[in-house]
């Protein structure tokens, strides 16, 4: 039975918006925030309030209008950041401060020129500051993916003791293999004595195309929150795609997880984000790509037309996509041709289709895709040949 709730933490408006060219103004952010709340996200990361006056006012306005989701603001481990985030979130019904610091040796030495102990103290300090403003504090251990697991466990234990209620374990550089990331989460779930006082969160980047796989491995090993974005938008190669993790959880109910996402809104949400951020979705993108429910090769089309389940694991209606499409190309077969002609009102016998198919292949070899107008022309010529015969 699927009885373990996975909290969906959407960061489209923060990590997603960091992509060059995807910056949103306050009006756009508000529109997306309302739709994300409607979609059913549990936590909405609205921005990084200290980063600019515009982002401060976006987080403030979103805090005023969101009623069900928790509104979250990002900070560095800096007192001023936390004060500004708290001010921006002040009117939210439920607010969360997301604060943290780099914990891999690459960050400790390369970014902070500090020691592990100094960073541990700064981690405790930022959570303590944040707890002055809200009971809901999430700590991010930046670059946890490349951090030493024992040191990471020490940091996580200390920040929970200081009052963190969610502990985010980001694979900031998208470096981990699924087995490594899963083992990291299991290490924390098993070795941190006070881990039962916090929710473990996965925040995976997609530099090696593993963000979704790593997030799923994270929840299998004890995490209960996934940080993700619509269409997988985010820094560099992006973040975990919300639509992918939600549908994996739904398709694989044997894992025992569920989310509150209304999956019928996934495709409309994807289109809205793509249009608002002016960032096209690749056609072969899982769940929301234009080809996600298109069948073009003869073998697949024949099977699909006999029984959709042969080549489709998700009914497009379930994710708010248009009906499955039978696309005609030079790789298509007779069943697909007969099906598309029938949809245009042309009924043919098997013998007719055999003849028409030869004509169709000539057209298909000249074009990437055979369109309705081409089919009408084929039917017209066939009729003409019959009259002339
Ligand atoms: O990728 C990352 O580590 C982040 C943190 C700021 C949560 O986005
Ligand atoms: Zn990130």
Coordinates of C-alpha atoms and ligand atoms in Angstrom, one line a residue:
X1 CA 0.0 0.0 0.0
X2 CA 1.2 3.5 -0.9
X3 CA 1.2 5.1 2.6
X4 CA 4.4 7.0 2.8
X5 CA 3.9 10.6 1.8
X6 CA 6.7 12.3 -0.3
X7 CA 6.7 16.1 0.2
X8 CA 7.1 17.9 -3.1
X9 CA 9.3 21.0 -2.7
X10 CA 9.1 23.0 -5.9
X11 CA 12.0 25.3 -6.7
X12 CA 11.0 26.4 -10.2
X13 CA 10.8 30.0 -9.0
X14 CA 14.3 29.9 -7.3
X15 CA 16.7 27.2 -8.8
X16 CA 14.7 27.1 -12.0
X17 CA 14.7 30.9 -12.4
X18 CA 18.5 31.0 -12.0
X19 CA 18.9 29.9 -15.7
X20 CA 20.2 32.8 -17.8
X21 CA 17.2 34.2 -19.8
X22 CA 14.6 32.7 -17.5
X23 CA 14.3 35.6 -15.0
X24 CA 10.7 36.3 -14.0
X25 CA 9.1 39.5 -12.8
X26 CA 6.8 39.6 -9.8
X27 CA 3.6 39.3 -11.8
X28 CA 4.9 36.2 -13.6
X29 CA 6.1 34.7 -10.4
X30 CA 2.8 35.2 -8.7
X31 CA 0.9 33.6 -11.6
X32 CA 3.2 30.6 -11.5
X33 CA 3.0 30.3 -7.7
X34 CA -0.8 30.2 -7.8
X35 CA -0.7 27.4 -10.4
X36 CA 2.0 25.5 -8.5
X37 CA -0.2 25.6 -5.4
X38 CA -3.1 24.3 -7.5
X39 CA -0.9 21.6 -8.8
X40 CA -0.5 20.4 -5.2
X41 CA 3.1 21.2 -4.3
X42 CA 3.7 21.1 -0.6
X43 CA 6.5 23.7 -0.4
X44 CA 7.1 26.5 -2.8
X45 CA 10.5 28.0 -2.9
X46 CA 9.6 31.5 -4.0
X47 CA 13.1 33.1 -4.3
X48 CA 16.2 34.3 -2.7
X49 CA 15.0 37.5 -1.0
X50 CA 18.3 39.2 -0.3
X51 CA 19.5 38.8 -3.9
X52 CA 17.5 41.8 -5.3
X53 CA 14.7 44.1 -4.3
X54 CA 12.6 42.5 -7.1
X55 CA 13.0 39.0 -5.6
X56 CA 12.3 40.4 -2.1
X57 CA 9.0 41.8 -3.4
X58 CA 8.2 38.5 -5.3
X59 CA 8.6 36.5 -2.1
X60 CA 6.6 39.0 -0.2
X61 CA 3.7 39.1 -2.6
X62 CA 3.7 35.3 -3.0
X63 CA 3.6 35.0 0.9
X64 CA 0.5 37.2 0.9
X65 CA -1.5 35.1 -1.6
X66 CA -0.6 31.5 -1.0
X67 CA -2.9 29.8 1.4
X68 CA -2.1 26.0 1.4
X69 CA 1.5 25.5 0.5
X70 CA 4.5 26.5 2.7
X71 CA 6.3 29.5 1.2
X72 CA 10.1 29.2 1.4
X73 CA 12.9 31.7 1.0
X74 CA 16.6 30.8 0.4
X75 CA 19.5 32.4 2.3
X76 CA 23.2 31.9 2.7
X77 CA 24.6 31.3 6.2
X78 CA 24.6 35.0 6.7
X79 CA 22.6 36.9 9.4
X80 CA 21.5 39.7 7.0
X81 CA 20.2 37.1 4.4
X82 CA 18.1 35.4 7.2
X83 CA 16.7 38.7 8.5
X84 CA 15.7 39.8 5.0
X85 CA 14.2 36.4 4.2
X86 CA 12.2 36.5 7.4
X87 CA 10.9 40.0 6.5
X88 CA 9.9 38.8 3.0
X89 CA 8.1 35.8 4.4
X90 CA 6.4 37.6 7.4
X91 CA 2.9 37.5 6.0
X92 CA 3.0 33.9 4.8
X93 CA 0.5 31.5 6.5
X94 CA 3.3 28.9 6.6
X95 CA 6.8 30.0 6.1
X96 CA 10.1 28.2 5.8
X97 CA 13.7 29.6 5.9
X98 CA 16.1 27.6 3.8
X99 CA 19.6 28.3 4.9
X100 CA 22.9 26.4 4.7
X101 CA 26.5 26.2 3.7
X102 CA 28.9 24.1 1.6
X103 CA 30.2 21.0 3.4
X104 CA 32.4 19.3 0.9
X105 CA 36.1 19.9 1.2
X106 CA 36.0 21.5 -2.2
X107 CA 33.7 24.2 -0.7
X108 CA 35.3 24.3 2.7
X109 CA 38.7 25.0 1.3
X110 CA 38.1 26.4 -2.2
X111 CA 35.1 28.7 -1.3
X112 CA 35.5 29.5 2.4
X113 CA 39.2 28.8 3.0
X114 CA 38.0 27.4 6.3
X115 CA 38.2 24.2 8.4
X116 CA 35.6 21.5 8.8
X117 CA 35.0 22.7 12.4
X118 CA 34.6 26.3 11.5
X119 CA 31.9 25.3 8.9
X120 CA 30.2 23.1 11.4
X121 CA 29.9 26.1 13.7
X122 CA 28.6 28.4 10.9
X123 CA 26.0 25.7 10.1
X124 CA 24.8 25.6 13.7
X125 CA 24.8 29.4 13.8
X126 CA 22.7 30.0 10.7
X127 CA 20.0 27.5 11.9
X128 CA 19.9 29.2 15.3
X129 CA 19.4 32.6 13.6
X130 CA 16.7 31.2 11.4
X131 CA 14.9 29.6 14.3
X132 CA 14.4 33.1 15.8
X133 CA 11.9 33.7 13.0
X134 CA 10.1 30.5 12.3
X135 CA 9.8 26.9 13.6
X136 CA 10.1 25.6 10.0
X137 CA 13.8 25.7 9.2
X138 CA 15.5 23.7 6.4
X139 CA 19.2 23.4 6.3
X140 CA 21.0 22.7 3.1
X141 CA 24.4 21.0 3.2
X142 CA 25.6 22.3 -0.1
X143 CA 27.7 19.9 -2.3
X144 CA 26.7 17.1 0.1
X145 CA 27.1 14.8 -2.9
X146 CA 30.9 15.1 -2.8
X147 CA 31.2 15.5 1.0
X148 CA 32.7 13.0 3.4
X149 CA 29.8 11.0 4.8
X150 CA 31.0 10.9 8.4
X151 CA 31.6 14.7 8.4
X152 CA 28.2 15.2 6.8
X153 CA 26.5 13.1 9.5
X154 CA 28.2 15.3 12.2
X155 CA 26.9 18.4 10.5
X156 CA 23.4 17.0 10.1
X157 CA 23.2 15.9 13.7
X158 CA 24.4 19.3 14.9
X159 CA 21.9 21.3 12.8
X160 CA 19.0 19.2 13.9
X161 CA 20.0 19.8 17.5
X162 CA 20.1 23.5 16.7
X163 CA 16.5 23.3 15.4
X164 CA 16.5 22.3 11.7
X165 CA 13.3 20.5 10.9
X166 CA 14.3 19.5 7.3
X167 CA 17.8 18.6 6.2
X168 CA 18.5 19.0 2.5
X169 CA 21.3 16.8 1.1
X170 CA 22.0 18.4 -2.3
X171 CA 24.0 16.7 -5.0
X172 CA 24.9 20.3 -6.1
X173 CA 27.1 19.3 -8.9
X174 CA 25.1 16.3 -10.1
X175 CA 28.1 14.1 -9.5
X176 CA 26.7 11.0 -7.6
X177 CA 25.7 7.7 -9.1
X178 CA 22.3 6.5 -7.8
X179 CA 23.9 3.9 -5.6
X180 CA 26.3 6.4 -4.0
X181 CA 23.5 9.0 -3.4
X182 CA 21.2 6.3 -2.0
X183 CA 24.0 5.1 0.3
X184 CA 24.6 8.6 1.5
X185 CA 21.0 9.0 2.5
X186 CA 21.0 5.6 4.1
X187 CA 24.2 6.5 6.1
X188 CA 22.4 9.6 7.5
X189 CA 19.2 7.7 8.2
X190 CA 21.1 5.0 10.1
X191 CA 24.0 7.0 11.7
X192 CA 22.5 10.3 12.8
X193 CA 21.0 9.7 16.3
X194 CA 18.4 12.5 16.1
X195 CA 17.4 12.0 12.4
X196 CA 13.9 11.1 13.4
X197 CA 13.4 14.8 14.4
X198 CA 13.8 16.0 10.8
X199 CA 12.7 15.2 7.2
X200 CA 15.5 14.3 4.9
X201 CA 15.3 16.0 1.5
X202 CA 16.9 15.3 -1.9
X203 CA 18.0 18.1 -4.1
X204 CA 19.7 16.6 -7.2
X205 CA 21.2 18.3 -10.2
X206 CA 21.3 16.8 -13.6
X207 CA 24.9 17.3 -14.8
X208 CA 25.2 13.5 -15.6
X209 CA 21.5 13.0 -16.4
X210 CA 21.0 11.3 -13.1
X211 CA 18.9 13.8 -11.1
X212 CA 15.7 11.8 -11.2
X213 CA 17.3 8.4 -10.6
X214 CA 19.2 9.9 -7.6
X215 CA 16.1 11.4 -6.1
X216 CA 14.2 8.2 -6.3
X217 CA 17.1 6.3 -4.8
X218 CA 17.1 8.9 -2.0
X219 CA 13.5 8.2 -1.1
X220 CA 14.0 4.5 -1.3
X221 CA 16.8 5.0 1.3
X222 CA 14.9 7.1 3.8
X223 CA 14.4 10.7 2.4
X224 CA 10.8 12.0 2.4
X225 CA 11.1 15.2 0.5
X226 CA 12.1 15.8 -3.2
X227 CA 13.2 19.2 -4.4
X228 CA 12.4 19.6 -8.1
X229 CA 11.3 21.9 -10.9
X230 CA 8.8 21.9 -13.7
X231 CA 10.5 20.6 -16.9
X232 CA 13.7 19.9 -14.9
X233 CA 14.8 23.6 -15.1
X234 CA 17.6 24.8 -13.0
X235 CA 21.3 25.7 -12.8
X236 CA 23.4 24.3 -15.7
X237 CA 21.9 21.0 -16.7
X238 CA 18.9 21.5 -14.4
X239 CA 17.3 19.9 -11.4
X240 CA 15.2 16.8 -10.9
X241 CA 12.0 17.2 -13.0
X242 CA 8.9 17.3 -10.9
X243 CA 6.7 15.6 -13.5
X244 CA 9.2 12.7 -13.7
X245 CA 9.5 11.9 -10.0
X246 CA 5.8 12.3 -9.4
X247 CA 4.9 9.9 -12.2
X248 CA 7.6 7.4 -11.2
X249 CA 6.1 7.4 -7.7
X250 CA 2.6 6.9 -9.2
X251 CA 3.6 4.2 -11.7
X252 CA 5.6 2.3 -9.1
X253 CA 3.1 2.2 -6.2
X254 CA 4.8 -1.0 -5.0
X255 CA 7.5 1.3 -3.6
X256 CA 4.8 2.5 -1.1
X257 CA 5.0 6.3 -1.8
X258 CA 2.5 8.9 -2.8
X259 CA 2.4 12.6 -3.5
X260 CA -0.4 15.2 -3.4
X261 CA 0.2 16.3 -7.0
X262 CA -2.8 16.5 -9.3
X263 CA -1.1 14.7 -12.3
X264 CA -3.8 15.9 -14.8
X265 CA -2.2 19.4 -14.5
X266 CA 1.3 18.3 -15.3
X267 CA 1.2 19.0 -19.1
X268 CA -0.7 22.4 -18.8
X269 CA 1.8 23.4 -16.0
X270 CA 4.8 22.4 -18.2
X271 CA 3.5 24.5 -21.1
X272 CA 2.8 27.5 -18.8
X273 CA 6.3 27.4 -17.3
X274 CA 7.9 26.9 -20.8
X275 CA 5.9 29.9 -22.2
X276 CA 6.5 32.2 -19.2
X277 CA 10.2 31.4 -19.0
X278 CA 10.6 31.3 -22.8
X279 CA 12.4 28.0 -22.4
X280 CA 11.2 25.3 -24.9
X281 CA 10.7 21.7 -23.8
X282 CA 12.7 19.1 -25.7
X283 CA 10.2 17.0 -27.8
X284 CA 11.5 13.7 -26.3
X285 CA 11.2 14.9 -22.7
X286 CA 9.5 12.3 -20.5
X287 CA 5.8 13.0 -19.5
X288 CA 5.6 16.5 -21.0
X289 CA 7.5 16.4 -24.4
X290 CA 5.6 16.8 -27.6
X291 CA 6.6 13.2 -28.6
X292 CA 6.0 11.6 -25.2
X293 CA 2.8 10.0 -26.5
X294 CA 3.6 9.8 -30.3
X295 CA 4.2 6.5 -32.1
X296 CA 6.0 6.6 -35.4
X297 CA 7.6 3.2 -36.2
X298 CA 5.5 0.5 -37.9
X299 CA 6.2 -2.1 -35.3
X300 CA 5.1 0.2 -32.4
X301 CA 2.1 1.6 -34.2
X302 CA 0.8 -1.9 -35.1
X303 CA 1.0 -3.0 -31.4
X304 CA -0.3 0.3 -30.1
X305 CA -3.4 0.2 -32.4
X306 CA -4.2 -3.4 -31.2
X307 CA -3.8 -2.5 -27.5
X308 CA -2.3 0.8 -26.2
X309 CA -0.7 -0.9 -23.2
X310 CA 1.8 -2.6 -25.6
X311 CA 3.7 0.6 -26.0
X312 CA 2.3 3.1 -23.5
X313 CA 2.8 2.8 -19.7
X314 CA 0.8 6.0 -19.0
X315 CA -2.5 7.1 -20.3
X316 CA -1.9 10.6 -21.7
X317 CA -5.2 11.8 -20.0
X318 CA -3.6 11.0 -16.6
X319 CA -1.0 13.7 -17.1
X320 CA -3.2 16.1 -19.0
X321 CA -1.5 15.5 -22.4
X322 CA -3.3 15.4 -25.7
X323 CA -4.4 12.0 -27.0
X324 CA -1.6 9.7 -28.2
X325 CA -0.6 10.4 -31.8
X326 CA 0.1 8.1 -34.7
X327 CA 2.7 10.0 -36.7
X328 CA 3.3 8.9 -40.3
X329 CA 6.9 8.7 -41.5
X330 CA 8.8 6.5 -43.9
X331 CA 9.2 4.1 -40.9
X332 CA 5.4 3.7 -40.4
X333 CA 3.4 0.6 -41.4
X334 CA 0.2 -0.3 -43.2
X335 CA -1.9 -0.4 -40.0
X336 CA -1.0 3.2 -39.1
X337 CA -1.7 4.4 -42.7
X338 CA -5.1 2.6 -42.6
X339 CA -5.8 4.1 -39.2
X340 CA -5.0 7.7 -40.2
X341 CA -7.0 7.4 -43.5
X342 CA -9.9 6.0 -41.6
X343 CA -9.8 9.0 -39.2
X344 CA -10.2 11.2 -42.3
X345 CA -13.2 9.2 -43.4
X346 CA -11.6 6.9 -46.0
X347 CA -12.4 3.2 -45.5
X348 CA -10.2 0.9 -47.5
X349 CA -9.8 -2.9 -47.9
X350 CA -6.5 -4.6 -47.2
X351 CA -5.8 -4.8 -50.9
X352 CA -6.4 -1.0 -51.3
X353 CA -4.1 -0.3 -48.5
X354 CA -1.4 -2.5 -50.0
X355 CA -1.5 -0.3 -53.2
X356 CA -1.8 3.0 -51.3
X357 CA 1.1 2.0 -49.0
X358 CA 3.5 1.9 -52.0
X359 CA 2.4 5.5 -53.0
X360 CA 2.6 6.6 -49.4
X361 CA 6.2 5.4 -49.1
X362 CA 7.2 7.5 -52.1
X363 CA 5.8 10.6 -50.4
X364 CA 7.2 9.6 -47.0
X365 CA 10.7 9.3 -48.3
X366 CA 10.6 12.9 -49.5
X367 CA 9.2 14.3 -46.3
X368 CA 10.0 14.1 -42.6
X369 CA 6.3 13.6 -41.7
X370 CA 3.3 12.8 -43.9
X371 CA 0.5 15.2 -43.1
X372 CA -3.3 15.1 -43.4
X373 CA -3.2 17.1 -46.7
X374 CA -0.8 14.5 -48.2
X375 CA -3.1 11.7 -47.2
X376 CA -6.1 13.5 -48.8
X377 CA -4.0 13.9 -52.0
X378 CA -3.1 10.2 -51.9
X379 CA -6.8 9.2 -51.5
X380 CA -7.7 11.6 -54.4
X381 CA -5.1 10.1 -56.7
X382 CA -6.2 6.6 -55.8
X383 CA -9.8 7.4 -56.6
X384 CA -8.7 8.9 -60.0
X385 CA -6.7 5.8 -60.9
X386 CA -9.8 3.7 -60.1
X387 CA -11.9 5.9 -62.4
X388 CA -9.3 5.7 -65.2
X389 CA -8.8 2.0 -64.9
Ligands
LIG1 O1 22.2 22.9 -5.6 C1 22.2 23.3 -4.4 O2 23.0 22.9 -3.6 C2 21.3 24.4 -4.0 C3 21.2 24.8 -2.6 C4 21.2 26.3 -2.5 C5 20.0 24.2 -2.0 O3 20.5 24.9 -4.9
LIG2 ZN1 20.3 23.6 -6.6

